[in-house]
Amino acid sequence: MKLSVVVTVYNEEDNVIPLCLKEYEALEGIDYELILVDDGSTDKTIENAKSVANQRTKLLIFNKNYGQSTAMSAGIAEATGEFIVTMDGDLQNDPADIPKMMAKLEESGMDVVAGVRANRKDGFVLRKFPSKIANWIIRNLTDVRLTDYGCSLRIYKSDIAKNLGLYGELHRFIPVLAKLQGAKMTEVDVNHHARIHGESKYGINRTFKVMADLILMIFFQKYFRRPMHLFGGLGIVTFAVGFMIDLYLVIYKFVTGADIWGRPLLLLGSIMILAGIQFITVGIIAELMMRTYYESQNKTVYRLKETYIGQANKEGA
């Protein structure tokens, strides 16, 4: 199988039939499979998808709504293609862009080609402006320099997609997860259409979720394999500052004879000493969990790109 197209759908009864027809038309002549993942729809999405599904279409049906990351992960796990495409099922992504992106992936030697919605058909105040701010923050904090993190239309080499480790709502940070594997990425402009049917599943309230997940991504990038360097460092600094504060107050009491009990500075010092001890303890626990994570599953902290063995008939063999 050359290509697997994974589409997540949730209450898209009016979009799923034209979506499938556009996929069939755009991918004609390519050895592909279309994997639709229904994330617990409560309307006629499943019924409509079954009515139009051909022999290349596979429909995965969840018993309830688990979220886009879980749906995307299930579709990727089911995919058998050499390349894997992910996209939304609301008809805002254009299947006609897929052959162009696949050609770009093959000719460039990259591992991921990400879409950029060059002429985005969304409202400025609630969608475009917050998205621009989020993209700028993510780029600068993770140093993964992609233009449009919100575009779901991307194509990956299979080994990259299948090792992303999608949990929670981390689909927004797939480029960062791919970068953690050492993936090379490039971008292409893609079409973007206004939503005609149904309602958007995204709202301004997702901002807080994105920020929380961003903190997790920064931790994964910098400290996942060495959590003690983060928590231990914080603990040592916090403990040292608290100790110096309390030491100063003890010396001050013996020199001046003043009563230091109940002073805010004394409470601050004591709290910082306890916080420092807690940070160090958390660091030790996190270090033990990290080792358990790798050793219990025979995982390695590295990923080999290639193993080459020299030929026996070469000089010096």
CSV table of C-alpha atoms in Angstrom, one decimal:
chain,number,residue,atom,x,y,z
A,1,MET,CA,0.0,0.0,0.0
A,2,LYS,CA,1.5,3.4,-1.1
A,3,LEU,CA,-0.8,5.7,0.9
A,4,SER,CA,-3.1,5.7,3.9
A,5,VAL,CA,-5.4,8.7,4.4
A,6,VAL,CA,-6.6,9.0,8.0
A,7,VAL,CA,-9.7,11.2,8.5
A,8,THR,CA,-11.2,11.9,11.9
A,9,VAL,CA,-14.9,12.7,11.9
A,10,TYR,CA,-17.4,13.7,14.6
A,11,ASN,CA,-21.0,14.7,13.8
A,12,GLU,CA,-20.2,15.4,10.2
A,13,GLU,CA,-23.3,13.9,8.6
A,14,ASP,CA,-23.5,16.5,5.8
A,15,ASN,CA,-19.8,16.4,5.1
A,16,VAL,CA,-18.8,12.8,5.1
A,17,ILE,CA,-20.4,11.8,1.7
A,18,PRO,CA,-18.9,14.7,-0.3
A,19,LEU,CA,-15.6,14.2,1.6
A,20,CYS,CA,-15.4,10.5,0.5
A,21,LEU,CA,-16.3,11.4,-3.1
A,22,LYS,CA,-13.5,14.1,-3.2
A,23,GLU,CA,-11.0,11.6,-1.8
A,24,TYR,CA,-11.9,9.0,-4.4
A,25,GLU,CA,-11.5,11.6,-7.2
A,26,ALA,CA,-8.3,13.2,-5.9
A,27,LEU,CA,-6.5,9.8,-5.2
A,28,GLU,CA,-7.4,8.1,-8.4
A,29,GLY,CA,-4.4,6.2,-9.9
A,30,ILE,CA,-2.7,5.9,-6.4
A,31,ASP,CA,-2.6,2.7,-4.4
A,32,TYR,CA,-4.3,4.0,-1.3
A,33,GLU,CA,-6.7,3.3,1.5
A,34,LEU,CA,-9.1,5.7,3.2
A,35,ILE,CA,-9.5,5.3,6.9
A,36,LEU,CA,-12.4,7.1,8.5
A,37,VAL,CA,-12.4,7.2,12.3
A,38,ASP,CA,-15.8,8.1,13.7
A,39,ASP,CA,-15.2,9.6,17.2
A,40,GLY,CA,-18.6,8.7,18.7
A,41,SER,CA,-20.9,10.7,16.4
A,42,THR,CA,-24.5,11.0,17.5
A,43,ASP,CA,-26.0,12.0,14.1
A,44,LYS,CA,-26.1,10.1,10.8
A,45,THR,CA,-22.3,10.3,10.1
A,46,ILE,CA,-21.8,6.5,10.3
A,47,GLU,CA,-24.9,5.7,8.2
A,48,ASN,CA,-23.9,8.2,5.5
A,49,ALA,CA,-20.2,7.0,5.5
A,50,LYS,CA,-21.4,3.4,5.1
A,51,SER,CA,-23.6,4.4,2.2
A,52,VAL,CA,-20.7,5.8,0.1
A,53,ALA,CA,-17.8,3.6,1.3
A,54,ASN,CA,-16.0,1.6,-1.5
A,55,GLN,CA,-13.6,-1.3,-1.3
A,56,ARG,CA,-10.7,1.1,-0.4
A,57,THR,CA,-12.6,2.6,2.6
A,58,LYS,CA,-12.3,1.4,6.1
A,59,LEU,CA,-14.6,2.9,8.8
A,60,LEU,CA,-13.5,2.7,12.5
A,61,ILE,CA,-16.4,3.4,14.9
A,62,PHE,CA,-15.8,4.4,18.5
A,63,ASN,CA,-18.5,3.6,21.1
A,64,LYS,CA,-18.2,7.2,22.5
A,65,ASN,CA,-16.3,10.4,21.9
A,66,TYR,CA,-12.6,10.1,23.0
A,67,GLY,CA,-11.2,13.2,21.3
A,68,GLN,CA,-9.3,13.9,18.1
A,69,SER,CA,-5.9,12.7,19.3
A,70,THR,CA,-7.2,9.3,20.2
A,71,ALA,CA,-9.2,9.0,16.9
A,72,MET,CA,-6.1,10.0,14.9
A,73,SER,CA,-4.0,7.5,16.8
A,74,ALA,CA,-6.4,4.7,16.1
A,75,GLY,CA,-6.4,5.5,12.4
A,76,ILE,CA,-2.6,5.7,12.2
A,77,ALA,CA,-2.3,2.3,14.1
A,78,GLU,CA,-4.7,0.8,11.5
A,79,ALA,CA,-2.8,2.3,8.5
A,80,THR,CA,-0.7,0.0,6.3
A,81,GLY,CA,0.6,2.6,3.8
A,82,GLU,CA,4.2,3.6,3.2
A,83,PHE,CA,3.0,7.2,3.7
A,84,ILE,CA,0.2,8.4,6.1
A,85,VAL,CA,-1.9,11.5,5.6
A,86,THR,CA,-3.9,13.0,8.4
A,87,MET,CA,-6.7,15.5,7.8
A,88,ASP,CA,-10.0,16.8,9.3
A,89,GLY,CA,-13.4,15.6,8.1
A,90,ASP,CA,-15.1,19.0,7.8
A,91,LEU,CA,-14.2,19.7,4.1
A,92,GLN,CA,-12.0,22.6,5.0
A,93,ASN,CA,-8.9,20.6,4.1
A,94,ASP,CA,-8.8,19.8,0.4
A,95,PRO,CA,-8.0,16.1,-0.7
A,96,ALA,CA,-6.7,17.5,-4.0
A,97,ASP,CA,-3.6,18.7,-2.1
A,98,ILE,CA,-2.6,15.2,-1.1
A,99,PRO,CA,-0.9,14.1,-4.4
A,100,LYS,CA,1.1,17.3,-4.4
A,101,MET,CA,2.2,16.8,-0.8
A,102,MET,CA,3.1,13.2,-1.5
A,103,ALA,CA,5.3,14.2,-4.4
A,104,LYS,CA,7.0,16.8,-2.2
A,105,LEU,CA,7.7,14.2,0.4
A,106,GLU,CA,9.3,11.8,-2.1
A,107,GLU,CA,11.4,14.4,-3.9
A,108,SER,CA,12.6,16.3,-0.9
A,109,GLY,CA,13.7,13.3,1.2
A,110,MET,CA,11.9,14.7,4.2
A,111,ASP,CA,10.0,12.7,6.8
A,112,VAL,CA,7.0,15.1,7.2
A,113,VAL,CA,5.3,17.6,4.9
A,114,ALA,CA,3.0,20.0,6.7
A,115,GLY,CA,0.2,22.0,5.1
A,116,VAL,CA,0.0,25.8,5.5
A,117,ARG,CA,-3.4,27.4,5.0
A,118,ALA,CA,-2.2,30.2,2.8
A,119,ASN,CA,-5.7,31.7,2.3
A,120,ARG,CA,-7.5,30.7,5.5
A,121,LYS,CA,-11.3,30.9,5.4
A,122,ASP,CA,-11.9,31.5,9.1
A,123,GLY,CA,-13.0,34.5,11.2
A,124,PHE,CA,-10.1,36.8,12.2
A,125,VAL,CA,-11.0,37.6,15.8
A,126,LEU,CA,-11.9,34.1,17.1
A,127,ARG,CA,-9.8,31.9,14.9
A,128,LYS,CA,-7.0,33.6,12.9
A,129,PHE,CA,-5.7,36.1,15.4
A,130,PRO,CA,-5.5,33.6,18.4
A,131,SER,CA,-4.0,31.1,16.0
A,132,LYS,CA,-1.2,33.5,14.9
A,133,ILE,CA,-0.3,34.2,18.6
A,134,ALA,CA,-0.3,30.4,19.4
A,135,ASN,CA,1.8,29.6,16.4
A,136,TRP,CA,4.4,32.3,17.4
A,137,ILE,CA,4.5,31.1,21.0
A,138,ILE,CA,4.9,27.4,20.0
A,139,ARG,CA,7.6,28.2,17.4
A,140,ASN,CA,9.7,30.2,19.9
A,141,LEU,CA,9.3,27.9,22.9
A,142,THR,CA,9.8,24.6,21.1
A,143,ASP,CA,12.1,25.9,18.3
A,144,VAL,CA,10.2,23.8,15.8
A,145,ARG,CA,9.8,26.4,13.1
A,146,LEU,CA,6.5,25.6,11.3
A,147,THR,CA,4.1,28.3,10.1
A,148,ASP,CA,0.8,26.7,10.8
A,149,TYR,CA,0.4,24.3,13.7
A,150,GLY,CA,-3.4,24.4,13.4
A,151,CYS,CA,-3.5,22.7,9.9
A,152,SER,CA,-4.3,19.0,10.3
A,153,LEU,CA,-3.4,18.2,6.7
A,154,ARG,CA,0.0,16.6,6.9
A,155,ILE,CA,1.8,13.6,5.3
A,156,TYR,CA,4.3,11.5,7.1
A,157,LYS,CA,6.5,8.5,6.5
A,158,SER,CA,4.9,5.6,8.2
A,159,ASP,CA,7.6,4.9,10.8
A,160,ILE,CA,7.4,8.5,12.0
A,161,ALA,CA,3.6,8.5,12.2
A,162,LYS,CA,3.4,5.2,14.0
A,163,ASN,CA,5.8,6.3,16.7
A,164,LEU,CA,4.3,9.7,17.6
A,165,GLY,CA,2.8,8.6,20.9
A,166,LEU,CA,-0.5,10.5,20.7
A,167,TYR,CA,-2.3,10.9,24.0
A,168,GLY,CA,-4.6,13.4,25.5
A,169,GLU,CA,-5.0,16.2,23.0
A,170,LEU,CA,-1.5,16.3,21.7
A,171,HIS,CA,-2.6,16.3,18.0
A,172,ARG,CA,-1.9,20.0,18.0
A,173,PHE,CA,1.8,19.3,18.7
A,174,ILE,CA,2.4,16.5,16.2
A,175,PRO,CA,5.3,18.4,14.6
A,176,VAL,CA,7.0,18.7,18.0
A,177,LEU,CA,6.4,14.9,18.7
A,178,ALA,CA,7.8,14.2,15.2
A,179,LYS,CA,10.8,16.4,15.9
A,180,LEU,CA,11.5,14.5,19.1
A,181,GLN,CA,12.1,11.5,16.8
A,182,GLY,CA,14.5,13.5,14.7
A,183,ALA,CA,12.1,13.9,11.8
A,184,LYS,CA,13.0,16.4,9.0
A,185,MET,CA,10.1,18.6,8.0
A,186,THR,CA,9.1,21.0,5.3
A,187,GLU,CA,5.9,22.9,4.4
A,188,VAL,CA,3.7,23.5,1.3
A,189,ASP,CA,0.8,25.9,0.8
A,190,VAL,CA,-2.6,24.1,0.7
A,191,ASN,CA,-6.1,25.1,0.0
A,192,HIS,CA,-8.5,26.0,2.8
A,193,HIS,CA,-12.3,26.2,2.4
A,194,ALA,CA,-14.9,27.8,4.5
A,195,ARG,CA,-17.1,25.4,6.6
A,196,ILE,CA,-20.4,24.9,4.8
A,197,HIS,CA,-22.1,22.3,6.9
A,198,GLY,CA,-22.1,21.6,10.7
A,199,GLU,CA,-20.4,23.5,13.5
A,200,SER,CA,-16.8,23.9,14.4
A,201,LYS,CA,-15.6,21.7,17.2
A,202,TYR,CA,-13.0,24.3,18.2
A,203,GLY,CA,-13.5,27.3,20.5
A,204,ILE,CA,-11.6,30.0,22.3
A,205,ASN,CA,-11.6,27.8,25.4
A,206,ARG,CA,-9.1,25.4,23.9
A,207,THR,CA,-6.4,28.1,24.5
A,208,PHE,CA,-5.9,26.9,28.1
A,209,LYS,CA,-5.6,23.3,26.9
A,210,VAL,CA,-3.0,24.3,24.3
A,211,MET,CA,-0.9,26.2,26.9
A,212,ALA,CA,-1.0,23.2,29.3
A,213,ASP,CA,0.0,20.8,26.5
A,214,LEU,CA,2.8,23.3,25.5
A,215,ILE,CA,4.3,23.0,29.0
A,216,LEU,CA,4.3,19.2,28.6
A,217,MET,CA,5.9,19.5,25.1
A,218,ILE,CA,8.7,21.7,26.5
A,219,PHE,CA,9.3,19.1,29.3
A,220,PHE,CA,9.4,16.3,26.7
A,221,GLN,CA,11.9,18.2,24.6
A,222,LYS,CA,14.3,19.2,27.3
A,223,TYR,CA,13.9,17.0,30.4
A,224,PHE,CA,12.0,13.8,29.5
A,225,ARG,CA,15.1,11.6,29.6
A,226,ARG,CA,16.6,13.5,32.6
A,227,PRO,CA,13.8,14.9,34.8
A,228,MET,CA,16.2,15.2,37.8
A,229,HIS,CA,18.0,18.0,36.0
A,230,LEU,CA,14.7,20.1,36.1
A,231,PHE,CA,13.3,19.2,39.4
A,232,GLY,CA,16.6,18.7,41.2
A,233,GLY,CA,17.9,22.1,39.9
A,234,LEU,CA,14.7,23.8,41.1
A,235,GLY,CA,14.9,22.0,44.4
A,236,ILE,CA,18.5,22.9,45.1
A,237,VAL,CA,17.9,26.6,44.2
A,238,THR,CA,14.7,26.8,46.2
A,239,PHE,CA,16.2,25.0,49.2
A,240,ALA,CA,19.3,27.2,49.2
A,241,VAL,CA,17.3,30.4,49.1
A,242,GLY,CA,15.1,29.3,51.9
A,243,PHE,CA,18.1,28.1,54.0
A,244,MET,CA,19.9,31.5,53.5
A,245,ILE,CA,16.7,33.4,54.6
A,246,ASP,CA,16.3,31.4,57.7
A,247,LEU,CA,20.1,31.5,58.5
A,248,TYR,CA,20.0,35.2,58.2
A,249,LEU,CA,17.1,35.5,60.6
A,250,VAL,CA,18.8,33.1,63.2
A,251,ILE,CA,22.0,35.2,63.1
A,252,TYR,CA,19.9,38.4,63.3
A,253,LYS,CA,18.1,37.0,66.4
A,254,PHE,CA,21.4,36.1,68.2
A,255,VAL,CA,23.0,39.4,67.4
A,256,THR,CA,20.1,41.7,68.2
A,257,GLY,CA,18.0,39.6,70.5
A,258,ALA,CA,14.9,40.6,68.5
A,259,ASP,CA,11.9,38.3,68.3
A,260,ILE,CA,11.7,36.7,64.8
A,261,TRP,CA,8.7,34.4,65.4
A,262,GLY,CA,5.8,35.0,63.1
A,263,ARG,CA,7.7,37.2,60.6
A,264,PRO,CA,6.6,36.7,57.0
A,265,LEU,CA,10.3,36.3,56.0
A,266,LEU,CA,10.7,33.4,58.4
A,267,LEU,CA,7.6,31.7,57.0
A,268,LEU,CA,8.8,32.3,53.4
A,269,GLY,CA,12.2,30.7,54.2
A,270,SER,CA,10.6,27.7,55.9
A,271,ILE,CA,8.2,27.2,53.0
A,272,MET,CA,11.0,27.4,50.4
A,273,ILE,CA,13.1,24.8,52.3
A,274,LEU,CA,10.1,22.4,52.3
A,275,ALA,CA,9.4,23.2,48.6
A,276,GLY,CA,13.0,22.5,47.8
A,277,ILE,CA,12.9,19.1,49.5
A,278,GLN,CA,9.7,18.3,47.6
A,279,PHE,CA,11.2,19.3,44.2
A,280,ILE,CA,14.2,17.1,44.8
A,281,THR,CA,11.9,14.2,45.9
A,282,VAL,CA,9.7,14.6,42.8
A,283,GLY,CA,12.9,14.6,40.6
A,284,ILE,CA,14.0,11.3,42.1
A,285,ILE,CA,10.5,9.7,41.6
A,286,ALA,CA,10.4,11.0,38.0
A,287,GLU,CA,13.8,9.6,37.4
A,288,LEU,CA,12.8,6.2,38.7
A,289,MET,CA,9.6,6.3,36.5
A,290,MET,CA,11.6,7.2,33.4
A,291,ARG,CA,13.9,4.3,34.0
A,292,THR,CA,10.9,2.0,34.5
A,293,TYR,CA,9.3,3.3,31.3
A,294,TYR,CA,12.3,2.3,29.2
A,295,GLU,CA,13.4,-0.8,31.0
A,296,SER,CA,10.1,-2.5,31.6
A,297,GLN,CA,9.3,-2.3,27.8
A,298,ASN,CA,12.8,-2.9,26.6
A,299,LYS,CA,12.7,0.6,25.0
A,300,THR,CA,15.9,2.5,24.2
A,301,VAL,CA,16.6,6.2,24.7
A,302,TYR,CA,17.8,6.4,21.1
A,303,ARG,CA,16.5,5.6,17.7
A,304,LEU,CA,18.7,4.2,14.9
A,305,LYS,CA,18.1,5.7,11.5
A,306,GLU,CA,20.2,3.0,9.7
A,307,THR,CA,22.6,0.2,10.4
A,308,TYR,CA,25.2,-0.4,7.6
A,309,ILE,CA,27.4,-3.5,7.4
A,310,GLY,CA,30.4,-3.3,5.0
A,311,GLN,CA,30.7,-5.8,2.2
A,312,ALA,CA,33.1,-8.7,2.6
A,313,ASN,CA,34.6,-8.4,-0.8
A,314,LYS,CA,36.0,-4.9,-0.2
A,315,GLU,CA,39.7,-4.3,0.2
A,316,GLY,CA,40.9,-5.2,3.8
A,317,ALA,CA,38.1,-7.7,4.4
